[in-house]
Coordinates of C-alpha atoms in Angstrom, one line a residue:
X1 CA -25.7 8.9 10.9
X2 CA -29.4 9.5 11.8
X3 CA -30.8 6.9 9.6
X4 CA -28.2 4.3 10.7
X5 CA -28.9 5.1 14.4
X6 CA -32.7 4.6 13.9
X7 CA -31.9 1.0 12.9
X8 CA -29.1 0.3 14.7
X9 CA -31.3 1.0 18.0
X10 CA -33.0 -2.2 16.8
X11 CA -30.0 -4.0 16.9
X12 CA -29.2 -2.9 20.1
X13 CA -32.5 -3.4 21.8
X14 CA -31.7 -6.9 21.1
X15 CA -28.0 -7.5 21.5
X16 CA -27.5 -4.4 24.3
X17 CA -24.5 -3.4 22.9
X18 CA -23.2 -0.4 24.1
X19 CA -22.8 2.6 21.9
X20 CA -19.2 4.4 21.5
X21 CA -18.3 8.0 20.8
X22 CA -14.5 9.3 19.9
X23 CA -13.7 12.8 18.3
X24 CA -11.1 13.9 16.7
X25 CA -9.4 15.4 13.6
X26 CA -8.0 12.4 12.4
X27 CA -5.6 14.1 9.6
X28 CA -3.4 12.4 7.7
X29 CA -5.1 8.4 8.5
X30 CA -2.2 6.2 10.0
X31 CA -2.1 2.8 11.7
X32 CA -2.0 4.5 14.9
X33 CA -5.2 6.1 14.1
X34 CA -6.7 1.9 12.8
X35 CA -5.3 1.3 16.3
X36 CA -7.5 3.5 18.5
X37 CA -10.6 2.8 16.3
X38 CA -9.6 -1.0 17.1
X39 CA -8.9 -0.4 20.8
X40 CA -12.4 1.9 21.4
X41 CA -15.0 -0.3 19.4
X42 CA -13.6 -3.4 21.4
X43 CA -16.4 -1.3 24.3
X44 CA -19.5 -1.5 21.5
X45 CA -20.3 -0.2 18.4
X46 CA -18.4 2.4 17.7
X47 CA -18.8 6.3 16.2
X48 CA -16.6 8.8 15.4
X49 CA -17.5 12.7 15.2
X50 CA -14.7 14.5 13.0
X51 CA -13.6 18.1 13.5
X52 CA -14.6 20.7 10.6
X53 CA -12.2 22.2 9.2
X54 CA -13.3 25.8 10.4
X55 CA -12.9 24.5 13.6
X56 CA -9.6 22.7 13.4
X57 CA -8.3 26.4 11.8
X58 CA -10.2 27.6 14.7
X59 CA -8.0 25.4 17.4
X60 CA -4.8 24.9 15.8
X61 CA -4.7 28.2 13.2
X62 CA -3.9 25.6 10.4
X63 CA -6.2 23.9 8.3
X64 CA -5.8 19.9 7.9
X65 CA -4.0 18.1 4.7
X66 CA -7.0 16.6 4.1
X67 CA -10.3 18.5 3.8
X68 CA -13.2 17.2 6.2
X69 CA -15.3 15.8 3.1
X70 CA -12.0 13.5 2.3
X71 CA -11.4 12.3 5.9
X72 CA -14.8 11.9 6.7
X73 CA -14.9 9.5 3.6
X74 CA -12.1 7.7 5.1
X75 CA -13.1 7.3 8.1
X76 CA -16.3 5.8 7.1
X77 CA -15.1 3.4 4.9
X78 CA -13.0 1.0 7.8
X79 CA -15.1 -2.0 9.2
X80 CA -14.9 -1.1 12.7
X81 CA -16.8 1.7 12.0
X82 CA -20.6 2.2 12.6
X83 CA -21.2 5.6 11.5
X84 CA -19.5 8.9 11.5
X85 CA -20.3 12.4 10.9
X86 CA -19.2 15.9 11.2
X87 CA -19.0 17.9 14.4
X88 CA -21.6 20.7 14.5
X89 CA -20.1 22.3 17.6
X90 CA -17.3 24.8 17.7
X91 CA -13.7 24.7 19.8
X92 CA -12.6 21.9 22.1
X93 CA -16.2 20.6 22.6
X94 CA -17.0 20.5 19.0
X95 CA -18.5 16.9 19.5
X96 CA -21.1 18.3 21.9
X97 CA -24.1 18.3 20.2
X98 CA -23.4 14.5 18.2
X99 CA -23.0 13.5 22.1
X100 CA -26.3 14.6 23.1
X101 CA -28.0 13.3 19.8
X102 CA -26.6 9.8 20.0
X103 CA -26.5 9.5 24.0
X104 CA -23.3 6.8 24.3
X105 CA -22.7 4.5 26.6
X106 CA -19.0 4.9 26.4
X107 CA -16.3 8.1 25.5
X108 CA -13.7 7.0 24.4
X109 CA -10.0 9.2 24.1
X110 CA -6.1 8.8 24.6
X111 CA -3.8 10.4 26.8
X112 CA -2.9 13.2 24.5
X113 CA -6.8 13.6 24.3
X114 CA -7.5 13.4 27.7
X115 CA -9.3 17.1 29.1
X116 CA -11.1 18.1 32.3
X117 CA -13.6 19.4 29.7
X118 CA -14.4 16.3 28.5
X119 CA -14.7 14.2 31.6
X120 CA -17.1 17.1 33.2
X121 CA -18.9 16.8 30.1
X122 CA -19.6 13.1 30.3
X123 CA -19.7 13.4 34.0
X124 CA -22.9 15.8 32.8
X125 CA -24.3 13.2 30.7
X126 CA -23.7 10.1 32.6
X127 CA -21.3 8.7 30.4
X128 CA -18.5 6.3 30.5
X129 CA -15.2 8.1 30.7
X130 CA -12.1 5.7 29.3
X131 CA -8.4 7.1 28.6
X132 CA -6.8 4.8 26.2
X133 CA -2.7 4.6 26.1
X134 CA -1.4 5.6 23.2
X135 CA 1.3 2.7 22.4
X136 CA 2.0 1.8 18.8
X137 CA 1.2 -2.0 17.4
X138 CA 4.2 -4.0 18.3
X139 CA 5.8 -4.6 14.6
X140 CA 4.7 -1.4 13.9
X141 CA 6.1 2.1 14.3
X142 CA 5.3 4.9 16.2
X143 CA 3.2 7.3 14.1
X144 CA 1.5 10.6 14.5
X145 CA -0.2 13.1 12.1
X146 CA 2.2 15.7 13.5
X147 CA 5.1 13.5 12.7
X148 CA 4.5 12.7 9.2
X149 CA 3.3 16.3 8.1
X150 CA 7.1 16.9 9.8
X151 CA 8.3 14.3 7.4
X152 CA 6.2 15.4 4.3
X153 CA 7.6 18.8 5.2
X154 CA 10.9 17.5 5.3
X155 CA 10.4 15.9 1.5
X156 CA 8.9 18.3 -0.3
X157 CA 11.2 20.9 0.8
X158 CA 14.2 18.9 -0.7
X159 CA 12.1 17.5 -4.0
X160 CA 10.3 21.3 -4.5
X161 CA 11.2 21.7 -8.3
X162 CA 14.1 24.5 -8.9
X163 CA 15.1 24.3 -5.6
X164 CA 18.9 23.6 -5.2
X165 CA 20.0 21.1 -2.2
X166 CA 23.2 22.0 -1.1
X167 CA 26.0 20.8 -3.3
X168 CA 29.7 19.8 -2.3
X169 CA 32.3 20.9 -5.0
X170 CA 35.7 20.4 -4.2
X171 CA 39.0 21.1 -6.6
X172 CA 36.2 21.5 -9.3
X173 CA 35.3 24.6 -11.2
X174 CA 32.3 26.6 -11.8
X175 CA 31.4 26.5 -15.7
X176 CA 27.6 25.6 -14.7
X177 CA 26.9 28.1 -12.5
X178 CA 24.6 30.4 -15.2
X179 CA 23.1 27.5 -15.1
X180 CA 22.4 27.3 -11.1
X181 CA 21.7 30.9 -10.8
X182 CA 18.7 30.5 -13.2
X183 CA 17.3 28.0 -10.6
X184 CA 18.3 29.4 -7.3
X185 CA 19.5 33.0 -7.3
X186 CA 21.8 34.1 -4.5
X187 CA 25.4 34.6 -3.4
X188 CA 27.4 32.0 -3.0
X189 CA 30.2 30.7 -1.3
X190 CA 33.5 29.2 -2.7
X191 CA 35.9 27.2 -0.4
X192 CA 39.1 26.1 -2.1
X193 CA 41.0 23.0 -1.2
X194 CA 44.4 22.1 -2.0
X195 CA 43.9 19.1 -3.5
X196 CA 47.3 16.3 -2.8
X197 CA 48.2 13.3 -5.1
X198 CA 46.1 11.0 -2.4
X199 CA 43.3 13.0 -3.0
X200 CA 43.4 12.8 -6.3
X201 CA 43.6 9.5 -6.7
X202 CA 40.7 8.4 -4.3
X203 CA 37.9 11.6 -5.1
X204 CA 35.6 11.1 -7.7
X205 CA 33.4 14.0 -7.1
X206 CA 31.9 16.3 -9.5
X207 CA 29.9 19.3 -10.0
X208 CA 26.3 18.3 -10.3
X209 CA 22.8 19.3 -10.0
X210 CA 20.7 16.3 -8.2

């Protein structure tokens, strides 16, 4: 953002707007995410240093979905945002050296954000310290990266290909199970029900792979 900060300073010189800084990961872009890029550039114009991916590894000992060329392409792209850039820094102060480049006015986190390290840091600088609430847009759900990896997780664990669900057989027989062992190998367990005239009359279930 070096170039765009050279030109913006003109702006600002004339319009003394105040200059924003947020950091985060920001995996897996969600409305909560739009939300707290609306909220924060509501105090000036608003930038947002993203962690490497090296570093996220570093802090949570995964890497993110999304590699830190794709989410820093993301990011970039929504309206509200004047420039962004990777973090050169390592662990929980990662955004250090951005901070000191670009000098904000204004930090700008939410609650599950919110560190001692990163008040006494903008204590340090003279910086604006604001803690945002994280509450979800009214018609809209609650959302979290950790959440929806949870769901994804979830998903693709029951649509993985050649891997069996579990299955409900009852009063049926086992002709296709060469057939399932060549897709999920295993013992298995048979249950047999006594099947009465009600029964039979009201089941229509079946052996079937879904």
């Amino acid at each position: 953002w070096i170039h765009y900060i050279w030109w913006r300073g003109i702006l600002d010189s004339m319009t003394e707007k105040k200059k924003v800084l947020v950091s985060g990961c920001f995996d897996l872009l969600h409305c909560g995410h739009i939300d707290f890029f609306n909220k924060a550039s509501q105090y000036g114009d608003l930038y947002v240093c993203l962690g490497t991916d090296n570093n996220i590894k570093l802090l949570k000992g995964r890497v993110p979905v999304f590699n830190e060329s794709e989410r820093l392409t993301m990011v970039d792209s929504l309206h509200m945002v004047a420039g962004s850039r990777l973090a050169s820094g390592t662990g929980m102060l990662d955004f250090e050296p951005e901070l000191e480049e670009l000098q904000p006015d204004v930090f700008v986190v939410n609650h599950d954000g919110d560190r001692l390290s990163k008040r006494e840091l903008c204590n340090k600088y003279n910086i604006q310290y604001i803690v945002l609430d994280r509450t979800p847009i009214a018609y809209l759900p609650s959302r979290s990266s950790s959440s929806i990896k949870n769901d994804i997780r979830t998903c693709s664990d029951y649509f993985t290909p050649n891997k069996l669900p579990y299955r409900l057989c009852l009063a049926g027989g086992w002709m296709d199970q060469p057939f399932v062992s060549k897709l999920g190998r295993g013992s298995v367990v048979v249950v047999n029900i006594l099947p009465s005239v009600k029964f039979n009359k009201r089941s229509g279930l079946a052996t079937r792979y879904w």
